[in-house]
């Protein structure tokens, strides 16, 4: 029940972040809902497609679509108020990243994927929706530009793989790994840490 609650919290957070980005891009209500749904469900759909699960889980359960669409509509209607809750949205987003990255890895391992593949699939589950959101809004995906986001998801995925290899209880491993992801994400936001960026080459004077 706890993991299910955290999963829906993550869905709401991802849908809200996608809807906020769509509002800032001046999309209409339909566009806001589409971007919100894509942000929240995109990573899970990618995971299921990579694992050969058809149709994807999120498209077989109407509650996923309903919760995400409702969150996007709330943001569309009350976006000034939601924008003021930036820290709460970022924290919920971190929880969603942790839950989806670790649960995605667990699903991949249970489906028979190798540890290496499961970790990559788990990371994709966490970051995939945000990457698609940025592409829809004609932006370079945030995970490729700044912030320690993908690495946090990959760390959690590796923790799940290690716990699985040691035959530890699955629920405990998933929960602890998700906490690790959230802790890394919150710490990097608090300290304003970013991944290194290459310095542009200096132009030679003629």
Phi, psi and omega in degrees: 000321180296314181294323178295317178297318179294324179296316179290328174297317177296320177300315180297317181296315180294317179298319180294318180294320177294319179295320177299317178297322179292322177297317179296331179276004176067036175279157177281180187298322178295316179297322179297316180294318181297314180294321177298314178297317181297318181296319184284322189254347187301316181296318179294322177295317177301316179302311183293323178295317180296329181268358179075026178268111184231135348290161180305149185305316184294340179267355177259351182237111186296336183295328178298311180296318183295315181296316181293317179295319179297317179298318180295319179293322177297317178296319179299319183282327186234037186300326177297319180290319180295322181298331179287341180268040187303314183294321179294320179295319179295321178294316178296323177297320178297319177297316178299318178300314181296316182294313184288323179295317183282320178292324176298320177295318179297316178299318180295317179296318179293335179276000176096010179288152175292163181301318180299311181294321181297321179295317179293321178294320178298316178299317179298323178300324182282322188254349188299316182297318179295323178295317178295321177305311182295323178293321178297328180267014176059046177235153171292129182309136183302324183293343179263354186251315183198176179071142177271090186243302180295322181294326176296316179297318181294323178299315178298321179296318178296322177299319178296316179300315180297316178296322178295318180294330179271002178060036176281160180304129187299316181298317179296316181298315181297318181294312181296319181295321177296320177298321178299315179298313180298318181297316179297315182296314180294319180297317180292325176292319181294318182270357181058043177275141176227156175293150180300144178239135180293138178284138181296145180295140179286136179285134180282135179285140181280000000 
